[in-house]
Coordinates of C-alpha atoms (C1' of nucleotides) in Angstrom, one line a residue:
Chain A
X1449 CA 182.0 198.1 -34.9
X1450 CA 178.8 198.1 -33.0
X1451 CA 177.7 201.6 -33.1
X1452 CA 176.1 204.0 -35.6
X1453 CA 178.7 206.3 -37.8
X1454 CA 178.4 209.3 -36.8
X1455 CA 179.4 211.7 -39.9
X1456 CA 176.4 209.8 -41.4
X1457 CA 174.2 210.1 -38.8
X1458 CA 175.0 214.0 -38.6
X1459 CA 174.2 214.3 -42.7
X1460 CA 170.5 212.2 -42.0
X1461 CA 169.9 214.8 -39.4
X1462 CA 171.1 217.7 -41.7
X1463 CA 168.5 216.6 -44.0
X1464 CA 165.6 215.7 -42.1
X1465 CA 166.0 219.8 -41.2
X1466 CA 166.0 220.7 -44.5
X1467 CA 163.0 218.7 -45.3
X1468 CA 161.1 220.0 -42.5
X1469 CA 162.0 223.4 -42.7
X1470 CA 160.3 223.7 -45.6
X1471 CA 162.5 226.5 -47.0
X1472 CA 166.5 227.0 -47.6
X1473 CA 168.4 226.9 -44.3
X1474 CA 172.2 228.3 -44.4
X1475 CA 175.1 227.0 -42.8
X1476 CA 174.7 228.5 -39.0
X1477 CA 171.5 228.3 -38.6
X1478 CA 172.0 224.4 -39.4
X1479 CA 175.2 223.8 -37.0
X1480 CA 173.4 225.8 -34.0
X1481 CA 170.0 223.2 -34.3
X1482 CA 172.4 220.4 -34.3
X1483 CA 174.4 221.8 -31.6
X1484 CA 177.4 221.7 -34.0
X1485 CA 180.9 223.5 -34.9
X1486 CA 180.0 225.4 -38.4
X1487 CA 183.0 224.0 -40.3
X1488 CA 182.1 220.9 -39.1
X1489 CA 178.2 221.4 -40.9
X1490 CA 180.5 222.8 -43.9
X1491 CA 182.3 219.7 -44.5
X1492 CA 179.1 217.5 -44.4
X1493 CA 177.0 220.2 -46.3
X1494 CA 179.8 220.3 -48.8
X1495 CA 179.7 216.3 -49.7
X1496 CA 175.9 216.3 -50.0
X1497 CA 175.8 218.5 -52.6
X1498 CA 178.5 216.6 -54.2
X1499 CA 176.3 213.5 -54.3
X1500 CA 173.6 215.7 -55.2
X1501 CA 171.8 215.2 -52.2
X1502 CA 171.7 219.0 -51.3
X1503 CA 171.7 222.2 -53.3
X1504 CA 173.1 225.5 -52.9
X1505 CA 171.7 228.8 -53.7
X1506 CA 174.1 230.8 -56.2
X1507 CA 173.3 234.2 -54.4
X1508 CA 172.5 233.6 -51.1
X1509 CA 174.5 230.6 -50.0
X1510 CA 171.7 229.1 -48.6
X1511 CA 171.5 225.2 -48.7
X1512 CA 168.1 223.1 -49.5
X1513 CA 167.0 219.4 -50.8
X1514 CA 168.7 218.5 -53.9
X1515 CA 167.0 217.1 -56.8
X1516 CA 169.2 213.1 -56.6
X1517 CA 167.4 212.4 -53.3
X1518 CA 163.9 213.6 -54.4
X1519 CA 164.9 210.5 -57.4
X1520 CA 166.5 208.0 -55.3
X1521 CA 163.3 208.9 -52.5
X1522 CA 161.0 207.8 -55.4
X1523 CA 162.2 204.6 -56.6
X1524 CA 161.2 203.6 -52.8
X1525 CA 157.7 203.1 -54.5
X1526 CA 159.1 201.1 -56.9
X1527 CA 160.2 198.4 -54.5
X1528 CA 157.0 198.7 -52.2
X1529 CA 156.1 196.0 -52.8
X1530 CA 152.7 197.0 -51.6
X1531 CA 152.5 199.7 -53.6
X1532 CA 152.7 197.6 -55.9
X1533 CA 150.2 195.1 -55.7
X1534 CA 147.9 197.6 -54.8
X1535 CA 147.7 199.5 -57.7
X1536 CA 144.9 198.1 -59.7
X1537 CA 142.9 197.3 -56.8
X1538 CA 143.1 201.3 -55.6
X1539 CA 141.6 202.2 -58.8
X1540 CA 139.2 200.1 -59.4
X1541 CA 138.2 200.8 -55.7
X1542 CA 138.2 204.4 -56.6
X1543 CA 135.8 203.8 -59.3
X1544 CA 133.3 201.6 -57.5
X1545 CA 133.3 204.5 -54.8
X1546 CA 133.7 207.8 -56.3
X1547 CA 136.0 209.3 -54.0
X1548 CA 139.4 209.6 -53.9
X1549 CA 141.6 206.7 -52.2
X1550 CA 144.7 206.6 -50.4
X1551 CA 146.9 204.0 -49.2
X1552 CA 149.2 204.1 -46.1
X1553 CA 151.5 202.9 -44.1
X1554 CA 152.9 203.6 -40.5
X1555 CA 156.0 205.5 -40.0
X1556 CA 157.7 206.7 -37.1
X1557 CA 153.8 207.0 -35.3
X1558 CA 152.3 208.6 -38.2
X1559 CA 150.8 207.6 -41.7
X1560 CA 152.7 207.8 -44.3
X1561 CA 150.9 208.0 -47.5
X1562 CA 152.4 205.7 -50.6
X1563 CA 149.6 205.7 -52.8
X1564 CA 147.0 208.6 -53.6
X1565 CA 144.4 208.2 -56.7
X1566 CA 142.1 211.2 -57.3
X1567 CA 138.4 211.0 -57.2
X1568 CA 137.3 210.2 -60.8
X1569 CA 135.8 213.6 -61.4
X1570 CA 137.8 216.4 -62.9
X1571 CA 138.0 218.6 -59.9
X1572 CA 141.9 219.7 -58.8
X1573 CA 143.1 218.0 -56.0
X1574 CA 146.6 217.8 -54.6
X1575 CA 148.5 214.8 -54.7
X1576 CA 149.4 213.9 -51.5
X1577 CA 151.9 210.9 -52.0
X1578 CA 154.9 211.6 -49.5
X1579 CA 152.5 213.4 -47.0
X1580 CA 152.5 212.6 -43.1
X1581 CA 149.2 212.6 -41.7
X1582 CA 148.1 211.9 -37.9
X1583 CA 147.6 208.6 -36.8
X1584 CA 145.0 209.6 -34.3
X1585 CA 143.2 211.4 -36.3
X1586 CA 142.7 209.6 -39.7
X1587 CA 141.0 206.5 -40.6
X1588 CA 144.0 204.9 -42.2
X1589 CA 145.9 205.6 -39.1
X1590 CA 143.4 204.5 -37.0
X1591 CA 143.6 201.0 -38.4
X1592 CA 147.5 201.0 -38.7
X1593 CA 147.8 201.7 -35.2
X1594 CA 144.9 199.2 -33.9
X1595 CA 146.7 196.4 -35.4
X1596 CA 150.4 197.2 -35.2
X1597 CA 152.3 194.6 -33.4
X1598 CA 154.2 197.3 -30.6
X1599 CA 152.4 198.7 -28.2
X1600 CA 149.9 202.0 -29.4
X1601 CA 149.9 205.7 -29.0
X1602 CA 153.3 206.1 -27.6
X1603 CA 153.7 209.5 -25.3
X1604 CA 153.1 212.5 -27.4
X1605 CA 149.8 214.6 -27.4
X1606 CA 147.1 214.3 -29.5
X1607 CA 146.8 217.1 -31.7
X1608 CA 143.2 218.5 -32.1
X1609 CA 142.0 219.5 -35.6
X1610 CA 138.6 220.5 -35.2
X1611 CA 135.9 219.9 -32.7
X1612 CA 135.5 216.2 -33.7
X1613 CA 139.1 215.1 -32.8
X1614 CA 139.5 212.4 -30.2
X1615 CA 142.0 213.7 -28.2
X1616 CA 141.6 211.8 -25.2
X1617 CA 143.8 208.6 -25.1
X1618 CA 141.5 206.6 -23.0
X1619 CA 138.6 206.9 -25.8
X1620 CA 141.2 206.7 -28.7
X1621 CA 142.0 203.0 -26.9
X1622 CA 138.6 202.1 -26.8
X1623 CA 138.4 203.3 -30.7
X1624 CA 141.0 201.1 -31.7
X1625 CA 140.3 198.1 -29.9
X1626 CA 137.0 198.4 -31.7
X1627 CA 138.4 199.1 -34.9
X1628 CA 140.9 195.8 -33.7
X1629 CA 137.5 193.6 -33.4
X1630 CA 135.3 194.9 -36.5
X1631 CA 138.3 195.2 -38.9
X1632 CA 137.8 198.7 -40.1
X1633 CA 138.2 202.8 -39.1
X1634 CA 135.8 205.5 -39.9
X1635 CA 136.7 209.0 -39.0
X1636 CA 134.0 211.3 -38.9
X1637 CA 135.5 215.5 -39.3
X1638 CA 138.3 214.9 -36.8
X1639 CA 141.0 216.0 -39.3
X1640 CA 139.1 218.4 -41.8
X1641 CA 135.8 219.7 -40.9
X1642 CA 133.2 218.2 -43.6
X1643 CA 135.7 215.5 -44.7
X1644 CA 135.0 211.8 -43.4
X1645 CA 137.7 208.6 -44.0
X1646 CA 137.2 204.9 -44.0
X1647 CA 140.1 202.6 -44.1
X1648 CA 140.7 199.1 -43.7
X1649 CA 143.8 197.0 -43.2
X1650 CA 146.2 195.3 -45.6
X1651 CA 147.8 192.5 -44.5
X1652 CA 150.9 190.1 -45.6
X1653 CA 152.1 186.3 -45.6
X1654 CA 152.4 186.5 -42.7
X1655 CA 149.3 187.9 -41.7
X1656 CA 150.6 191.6 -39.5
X1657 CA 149.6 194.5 -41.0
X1658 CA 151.4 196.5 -43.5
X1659 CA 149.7 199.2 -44.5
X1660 CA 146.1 200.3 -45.4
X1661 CA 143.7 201.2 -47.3
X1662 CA 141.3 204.0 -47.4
X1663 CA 138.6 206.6 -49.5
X1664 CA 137.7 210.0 -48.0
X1665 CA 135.3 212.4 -49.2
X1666 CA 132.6 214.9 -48.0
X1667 CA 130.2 213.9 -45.1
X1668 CA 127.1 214.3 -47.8
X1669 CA 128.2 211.6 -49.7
X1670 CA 130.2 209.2 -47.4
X1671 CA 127.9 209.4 -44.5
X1672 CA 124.2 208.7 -44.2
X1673 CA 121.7 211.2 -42.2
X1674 CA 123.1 209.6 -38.7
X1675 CA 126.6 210.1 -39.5
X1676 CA 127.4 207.0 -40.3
X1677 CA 129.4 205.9 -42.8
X1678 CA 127.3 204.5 -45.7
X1679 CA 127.8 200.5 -45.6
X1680 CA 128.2 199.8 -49.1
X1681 CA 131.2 202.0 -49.2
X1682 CA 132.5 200.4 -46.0
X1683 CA 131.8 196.9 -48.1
X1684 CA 134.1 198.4 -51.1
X1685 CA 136.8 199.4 -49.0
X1686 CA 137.1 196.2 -47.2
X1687 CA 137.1 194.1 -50.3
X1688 CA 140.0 196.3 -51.6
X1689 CA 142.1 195.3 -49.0
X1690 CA 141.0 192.2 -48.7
X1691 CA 142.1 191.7 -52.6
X1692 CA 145.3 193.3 -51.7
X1693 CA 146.2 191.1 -48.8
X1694 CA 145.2 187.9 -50.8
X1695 CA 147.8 189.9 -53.6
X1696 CA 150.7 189.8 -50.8
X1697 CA 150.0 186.3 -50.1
X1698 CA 147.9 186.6 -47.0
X1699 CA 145.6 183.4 -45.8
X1700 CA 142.3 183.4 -47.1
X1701 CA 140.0 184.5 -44.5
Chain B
X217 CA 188.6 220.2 -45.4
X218 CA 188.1 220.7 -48.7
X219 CA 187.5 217.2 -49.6
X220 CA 184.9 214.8 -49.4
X221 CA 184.0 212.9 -46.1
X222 CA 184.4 209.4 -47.3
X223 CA 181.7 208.0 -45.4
X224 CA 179.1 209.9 -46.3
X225 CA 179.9 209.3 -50.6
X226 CA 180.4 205.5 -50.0
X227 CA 176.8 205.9 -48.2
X228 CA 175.4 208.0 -51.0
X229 CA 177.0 205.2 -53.6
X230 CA 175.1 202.4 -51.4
X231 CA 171.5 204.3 -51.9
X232 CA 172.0 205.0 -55.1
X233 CA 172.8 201.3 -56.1
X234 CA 169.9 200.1 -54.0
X235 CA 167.9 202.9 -55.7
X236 CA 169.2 201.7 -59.3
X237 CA 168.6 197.6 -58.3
X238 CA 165.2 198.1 -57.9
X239 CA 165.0 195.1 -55.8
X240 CA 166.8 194.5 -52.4
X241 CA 170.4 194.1 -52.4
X242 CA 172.9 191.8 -50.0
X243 CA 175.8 193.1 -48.3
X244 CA 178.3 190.9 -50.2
X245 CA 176.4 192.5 -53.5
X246 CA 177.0 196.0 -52.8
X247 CA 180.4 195.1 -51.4
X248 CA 181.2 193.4 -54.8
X249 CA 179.7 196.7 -57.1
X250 CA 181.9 199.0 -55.1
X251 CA 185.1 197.3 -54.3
X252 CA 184.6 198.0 -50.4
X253 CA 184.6 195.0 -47.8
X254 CA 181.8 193.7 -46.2
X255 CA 182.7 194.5 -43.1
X256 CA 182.8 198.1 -44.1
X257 CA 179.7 198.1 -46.1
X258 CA 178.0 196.4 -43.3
X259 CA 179.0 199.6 -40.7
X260 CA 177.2 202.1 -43.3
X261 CA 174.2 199.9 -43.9
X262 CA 173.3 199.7 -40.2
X263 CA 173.6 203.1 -40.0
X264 CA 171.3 204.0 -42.8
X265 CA 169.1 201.5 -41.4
X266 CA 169.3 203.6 -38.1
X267 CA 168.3 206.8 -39.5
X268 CA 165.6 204.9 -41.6
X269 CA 167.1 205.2 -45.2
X270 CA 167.0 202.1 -45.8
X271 CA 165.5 198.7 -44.4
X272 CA 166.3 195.2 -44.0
X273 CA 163.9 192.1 -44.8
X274 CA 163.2 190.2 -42.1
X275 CA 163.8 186.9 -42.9
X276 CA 166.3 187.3 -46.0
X277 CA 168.7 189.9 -44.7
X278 CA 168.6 191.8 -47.7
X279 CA 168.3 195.5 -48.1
X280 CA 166.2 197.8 -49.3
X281 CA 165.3 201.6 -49.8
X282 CA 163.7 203.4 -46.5
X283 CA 160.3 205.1 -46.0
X284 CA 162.2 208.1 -44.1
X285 CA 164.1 208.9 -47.3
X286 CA 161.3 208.6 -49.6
X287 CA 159.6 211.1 -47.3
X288 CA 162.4 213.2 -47.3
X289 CA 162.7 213.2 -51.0
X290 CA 159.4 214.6 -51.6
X291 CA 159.7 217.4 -49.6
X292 CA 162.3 218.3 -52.4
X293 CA 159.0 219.2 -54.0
X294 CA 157.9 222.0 -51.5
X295 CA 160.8 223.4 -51.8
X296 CA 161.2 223.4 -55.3
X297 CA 160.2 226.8 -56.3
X298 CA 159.4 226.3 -60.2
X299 CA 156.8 223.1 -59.2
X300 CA 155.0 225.2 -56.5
X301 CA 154.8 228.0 -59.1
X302 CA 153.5 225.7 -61.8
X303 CA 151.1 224.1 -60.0
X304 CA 147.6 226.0 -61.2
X305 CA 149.1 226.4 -64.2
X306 CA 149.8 223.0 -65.2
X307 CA 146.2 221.7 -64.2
X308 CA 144.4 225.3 -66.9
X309 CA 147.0 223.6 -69.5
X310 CA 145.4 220.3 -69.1
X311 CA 142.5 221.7 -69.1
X312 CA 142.5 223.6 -72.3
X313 CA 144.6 221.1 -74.6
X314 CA 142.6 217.8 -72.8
X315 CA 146.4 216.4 -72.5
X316 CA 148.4 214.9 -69.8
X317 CA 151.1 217.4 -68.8
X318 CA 154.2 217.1 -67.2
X319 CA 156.9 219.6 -65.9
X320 CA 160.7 218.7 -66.0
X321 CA 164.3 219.6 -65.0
X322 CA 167.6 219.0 -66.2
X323 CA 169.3 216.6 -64.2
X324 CA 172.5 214.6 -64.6
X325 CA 171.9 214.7 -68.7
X326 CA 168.0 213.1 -68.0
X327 CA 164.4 214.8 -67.0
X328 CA 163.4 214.7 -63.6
X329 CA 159.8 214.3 -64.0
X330 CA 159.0 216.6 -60.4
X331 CA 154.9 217.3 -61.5
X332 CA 152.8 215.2 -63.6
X333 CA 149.0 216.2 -64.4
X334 CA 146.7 212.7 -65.8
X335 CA 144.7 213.9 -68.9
X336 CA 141.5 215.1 -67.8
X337 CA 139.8 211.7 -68.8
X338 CA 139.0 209.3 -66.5
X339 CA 141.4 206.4 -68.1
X340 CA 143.9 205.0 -65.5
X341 CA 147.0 206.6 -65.7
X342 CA 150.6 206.0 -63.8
X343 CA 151.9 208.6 -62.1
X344 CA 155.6 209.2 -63.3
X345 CA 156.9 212.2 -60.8
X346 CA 160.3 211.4 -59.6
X347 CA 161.1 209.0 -62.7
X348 CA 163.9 209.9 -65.4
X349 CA 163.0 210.0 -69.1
X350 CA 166.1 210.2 -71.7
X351 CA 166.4 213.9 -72.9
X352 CA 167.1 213.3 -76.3
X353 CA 164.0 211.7 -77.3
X354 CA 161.4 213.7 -75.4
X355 CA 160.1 217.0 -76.0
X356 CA 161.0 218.1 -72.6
X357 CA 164.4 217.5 -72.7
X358 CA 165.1 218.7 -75.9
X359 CA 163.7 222.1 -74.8
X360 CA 166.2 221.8 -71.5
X361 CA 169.3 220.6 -73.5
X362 CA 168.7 223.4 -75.9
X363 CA 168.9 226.2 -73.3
X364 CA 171.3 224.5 -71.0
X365 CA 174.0 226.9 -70.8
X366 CA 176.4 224.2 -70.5
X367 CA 177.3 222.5 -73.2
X368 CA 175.1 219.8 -74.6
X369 CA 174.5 216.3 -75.6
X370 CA 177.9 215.2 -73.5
X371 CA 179.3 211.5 -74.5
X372 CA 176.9 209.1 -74.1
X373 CA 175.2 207.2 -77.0
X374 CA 172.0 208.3 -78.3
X375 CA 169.8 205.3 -77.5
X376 CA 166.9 204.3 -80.2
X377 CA 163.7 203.7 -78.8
X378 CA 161.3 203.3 -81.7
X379 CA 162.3 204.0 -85.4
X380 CA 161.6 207.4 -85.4
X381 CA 164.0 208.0 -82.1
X382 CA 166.8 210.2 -83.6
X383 CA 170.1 208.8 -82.6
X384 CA 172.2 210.8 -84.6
X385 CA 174.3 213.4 -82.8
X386 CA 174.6 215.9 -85.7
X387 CA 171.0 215.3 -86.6
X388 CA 170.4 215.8 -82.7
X389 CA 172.3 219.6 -82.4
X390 CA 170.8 220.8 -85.6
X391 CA 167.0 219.9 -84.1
X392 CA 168.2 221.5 -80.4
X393 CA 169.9 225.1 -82.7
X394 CA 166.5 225.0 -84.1
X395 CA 164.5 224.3 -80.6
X396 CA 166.5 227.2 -78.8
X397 CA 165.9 229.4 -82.0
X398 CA 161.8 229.2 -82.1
X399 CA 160.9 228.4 -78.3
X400 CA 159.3 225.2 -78.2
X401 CA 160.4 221.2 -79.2
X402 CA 158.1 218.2 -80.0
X403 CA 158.6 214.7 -80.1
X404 CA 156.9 212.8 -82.9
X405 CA 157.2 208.6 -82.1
X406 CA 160.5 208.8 -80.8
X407 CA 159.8 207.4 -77.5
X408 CA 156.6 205.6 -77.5
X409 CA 155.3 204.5 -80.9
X410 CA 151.7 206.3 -81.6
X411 CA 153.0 208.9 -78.6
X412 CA 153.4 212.6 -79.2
X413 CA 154.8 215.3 -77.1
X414 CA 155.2 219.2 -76.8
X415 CA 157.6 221.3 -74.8
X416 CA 158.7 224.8 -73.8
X417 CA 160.6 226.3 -71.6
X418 CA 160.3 227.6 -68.3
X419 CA 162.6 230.5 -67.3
X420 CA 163.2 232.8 -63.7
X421 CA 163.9 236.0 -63.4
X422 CA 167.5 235.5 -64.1
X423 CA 166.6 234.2 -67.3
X424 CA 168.4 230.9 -67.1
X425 CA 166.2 228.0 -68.1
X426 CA 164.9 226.2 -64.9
X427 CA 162.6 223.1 -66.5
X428 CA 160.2 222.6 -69.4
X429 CA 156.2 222.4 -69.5
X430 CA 154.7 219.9 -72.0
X431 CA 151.7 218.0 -73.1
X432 CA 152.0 214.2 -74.3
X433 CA 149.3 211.8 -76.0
X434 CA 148.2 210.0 -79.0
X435 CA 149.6 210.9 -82.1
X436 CA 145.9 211.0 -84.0
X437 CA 144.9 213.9 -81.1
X438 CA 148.0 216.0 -80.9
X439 CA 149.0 216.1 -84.5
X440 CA 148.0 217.1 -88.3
X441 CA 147.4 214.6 -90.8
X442 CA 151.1 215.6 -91.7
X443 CA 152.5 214.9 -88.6
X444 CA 153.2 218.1 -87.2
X445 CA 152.2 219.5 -84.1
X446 CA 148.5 221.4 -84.2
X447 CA 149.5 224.6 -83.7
X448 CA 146.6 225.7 -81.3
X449 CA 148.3 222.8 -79.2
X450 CA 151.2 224.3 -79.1
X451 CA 150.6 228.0 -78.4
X452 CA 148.8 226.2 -75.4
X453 CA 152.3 224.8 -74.3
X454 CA 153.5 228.5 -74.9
X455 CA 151.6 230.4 -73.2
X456 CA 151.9 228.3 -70.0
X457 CA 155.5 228.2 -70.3
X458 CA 155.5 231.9 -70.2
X459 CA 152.6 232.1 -67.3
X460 CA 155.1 230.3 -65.2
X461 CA 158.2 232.2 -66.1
X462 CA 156.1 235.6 -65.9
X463 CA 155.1 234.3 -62.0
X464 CA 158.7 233.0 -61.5
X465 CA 160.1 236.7 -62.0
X466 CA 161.5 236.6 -65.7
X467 CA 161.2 239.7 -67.5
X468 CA 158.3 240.3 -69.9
X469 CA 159.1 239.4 -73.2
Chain C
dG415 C1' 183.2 255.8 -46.9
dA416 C1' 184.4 253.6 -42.9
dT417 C1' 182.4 250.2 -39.6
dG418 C1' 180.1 246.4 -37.6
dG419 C1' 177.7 242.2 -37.6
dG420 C1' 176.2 238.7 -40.5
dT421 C1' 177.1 235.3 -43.9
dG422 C1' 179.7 231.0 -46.0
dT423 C1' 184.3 229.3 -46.3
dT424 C1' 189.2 227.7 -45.3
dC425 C1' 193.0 226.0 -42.6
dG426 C1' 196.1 223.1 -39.6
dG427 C1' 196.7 220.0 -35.6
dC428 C1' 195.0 216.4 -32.6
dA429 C1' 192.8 212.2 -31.6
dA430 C1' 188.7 210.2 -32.0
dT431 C1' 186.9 208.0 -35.8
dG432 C1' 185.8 204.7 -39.1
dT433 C1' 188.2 201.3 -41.9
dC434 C1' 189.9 196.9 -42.7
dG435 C1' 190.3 191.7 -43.0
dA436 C1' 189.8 187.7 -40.6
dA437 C1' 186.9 185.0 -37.8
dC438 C1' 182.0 183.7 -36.2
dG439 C1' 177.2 181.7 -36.6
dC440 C1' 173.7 180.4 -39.2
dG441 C1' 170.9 178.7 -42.9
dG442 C1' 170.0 176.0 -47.2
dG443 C1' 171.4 173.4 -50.5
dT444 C1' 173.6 168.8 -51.7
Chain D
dA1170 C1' 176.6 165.4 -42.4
dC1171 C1' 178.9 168.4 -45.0
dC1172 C1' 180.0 172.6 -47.3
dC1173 C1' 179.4 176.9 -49.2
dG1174 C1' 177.2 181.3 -49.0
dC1175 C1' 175.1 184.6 -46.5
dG1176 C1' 175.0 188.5 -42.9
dT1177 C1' 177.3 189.7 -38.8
dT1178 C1' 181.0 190.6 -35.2
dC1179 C1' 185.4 191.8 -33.4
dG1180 C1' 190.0 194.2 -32.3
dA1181 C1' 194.0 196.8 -33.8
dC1182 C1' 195.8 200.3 -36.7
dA1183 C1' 196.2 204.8 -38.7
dT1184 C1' 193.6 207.2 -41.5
dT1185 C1' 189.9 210.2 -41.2
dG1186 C1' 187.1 213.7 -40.3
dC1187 C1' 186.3 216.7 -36.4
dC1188 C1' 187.1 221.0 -34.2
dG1189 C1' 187.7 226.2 -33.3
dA1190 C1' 189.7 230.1 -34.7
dA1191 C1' 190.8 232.9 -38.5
dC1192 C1' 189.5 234.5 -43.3
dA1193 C1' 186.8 236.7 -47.1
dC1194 C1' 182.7 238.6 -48.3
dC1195 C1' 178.3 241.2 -48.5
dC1196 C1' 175.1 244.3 -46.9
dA1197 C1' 173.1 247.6 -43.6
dT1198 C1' 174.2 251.0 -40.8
dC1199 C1' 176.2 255.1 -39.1

DNA sequence: GATGGGTGTTCGGCAATGTCGAACGCGGGT
DNA sequence: ACCCGCGTTCGACATTGCCGAACACCCATC
């Protein structure tokens, strides 16, 4: 039975919608993105909430995410194996450094973000584990994609943030064959203006690259006069992941 | 149609197990645990690897849990009215009582942990959003069974978890009668030894109870020589509780 | 108060759809 | 070299879920 089931295709694409729409969608509006006969959405709709998967408004009948898949999503982390392993180092790399650190991995030609510990002083911050940022345009990314084994940037545009942004794909391919040679991304206010990112990459046994590893922060602190990123935090960050890849079982370098 | 599409609950089943396993599953496994044949179990897995839910090791051919729907799942948390609600509030509650806080809803007879706040120390803490805790033995759930308009406790045995862990159903409904009565629950030692939590609940403008707020820690910090709750602690918990539910629409009380 | 358009939901018939179970190929253990 | 277990493929059957129109409902509108 070579070929995808479609019912279960159809309920993957229902839900990506209702994760990206961000708020409740209802039954038409579902069935005319997909293209769809309403009943058809119904039936699907109507299982998913059985399993949990979905939830339905009691006054409007509006549909949205549904508290089983936000559990079943998070046990992912539990069997990340990189997540894993990288715990202890990401905090202790947090402390060395003072700023908050992130870990990533590449997902459908963006970062996603499996790992997020605050900076160690008591201001707010979000948590950002589950986020999507820009390859292009973040540090972490910028090392995932350097060293992924497929070919780079794929088609899409690159989206500018602020004045910094490399949006042209000939420099971005310079960038990352650099990043390729020295073994680590800065980013300097492409994504957030003020904000700077360093990240270096994790590898496995096997030696390709399966995520990374990364502290961002404000310019003031992360970058000296020149805009450069300060060395001795470049030195933590590549340590971190250099423990973390020896972790996963990589050679010794 | 009223019925369930068959495809789409054995598919649900299959990410649930792998979600439960914790580590990755084979096809004969999962065929065994739900009385399906490989074959057929094979056509769903190859589809949920399509759509990303779940992924297959590359050299065992075992499966695992997706990126794409642990994405997915946290979006839930966007969505989810009562977390975005209770987000400032939870961090001036941490604030003020120096406590790790946690919000919780009632799902499948457990607490869906869907925001955590670490206690504004700089100790290394895990971050528990997404997990289940038992809601018999934590302040949070005894706070959700007690206002859950269905009925409570269902079947299930009461598991023990330290000494002080009640386990006795009677015991149980007489503590959740007095819970629902005077607005808040606490948990002395019955889930971690030398751990201590506070709860209240969180209602919308329906009135209905939605989740719980609480504060957890070290027994010497959050109680009185006598083992009670310090009572400064827990008009902390209240007034939260009632910030939210105030900014969630429920009428004044 | 009747009306129209907008929901989400139900129903029955057709055939496309996914299910099944046996057979295949491959690897690791013995 | 063998065997047993694994994940995977295949083809035939009929069950399965799809479709599109009709239903029930709510809320604005007139």
């Amino acid at each position: 039975m070579p070929g995808p089931i479609q019912s279960i295709e159809r309920a993957a694409a229902i839900l990506r919608l209702l994760a990206s729409g961000a708020r409740k969608m209802g039954v038409g509006e579902l069935a005319t993105a997909l293209g769809l006969p309403k009943g058809t959405v119904h039936g699907i709709l109507r299982t998913l909430q059985h399993v949990g998967f979905v939830e339905q408004s009691q006054d409007t009948g509006k549909y949205q995410l549904g508290a089983a898949l936000f559990h079943i999503g998070s046990s992912y982390l539990d069997a990340n194996e990189l997540r894993t392993r990288a715990l202890n180092w990401s905090d202790s790399l947090a402390a060395r450094s003072k700023e908050s650190v992130r870990i990533g991995t590449l997902h459908e030609g963006q970062v996603l973000v499996v790992h997020h510990v605050f900076r160690p002083d008591n201001s707010s911050q979000v948590l950002e584990v589950g986020a999507l940022l820009p390859a292009h345009a973040s540090a972490l990314g910028r090392v995932l994609l350097a060293n992924d084994p497929l070919g780079q940037p794929a088609g899409a545009e690159l989206a500018g943030f602020t004045p910094y942004t490399c949006t042209d794909p000939d420099q971005l391919r310079q960038l990352l064959a650099e990043t390729k040679s020295r073994g680590w991304a800065a980013e300097v206010e492409e994504m957030v203006e003020g904000e700077v990112s360093v990240a270096a990459p994790i590898r496995d046994r096997r030696g390709v690259t399966v995520g990374a590893i990364g502290i961002s922060g404000p310019i003031e602190r992360l970058c000296d006069p020149d805009r450069a990123p300060r060395t001795e935090l470049v030195s933590y960050v590549r340590e971190a992941a250099r423990a973390i890849s020896r972790d996963l079982g990589a050679i010794p370098w």
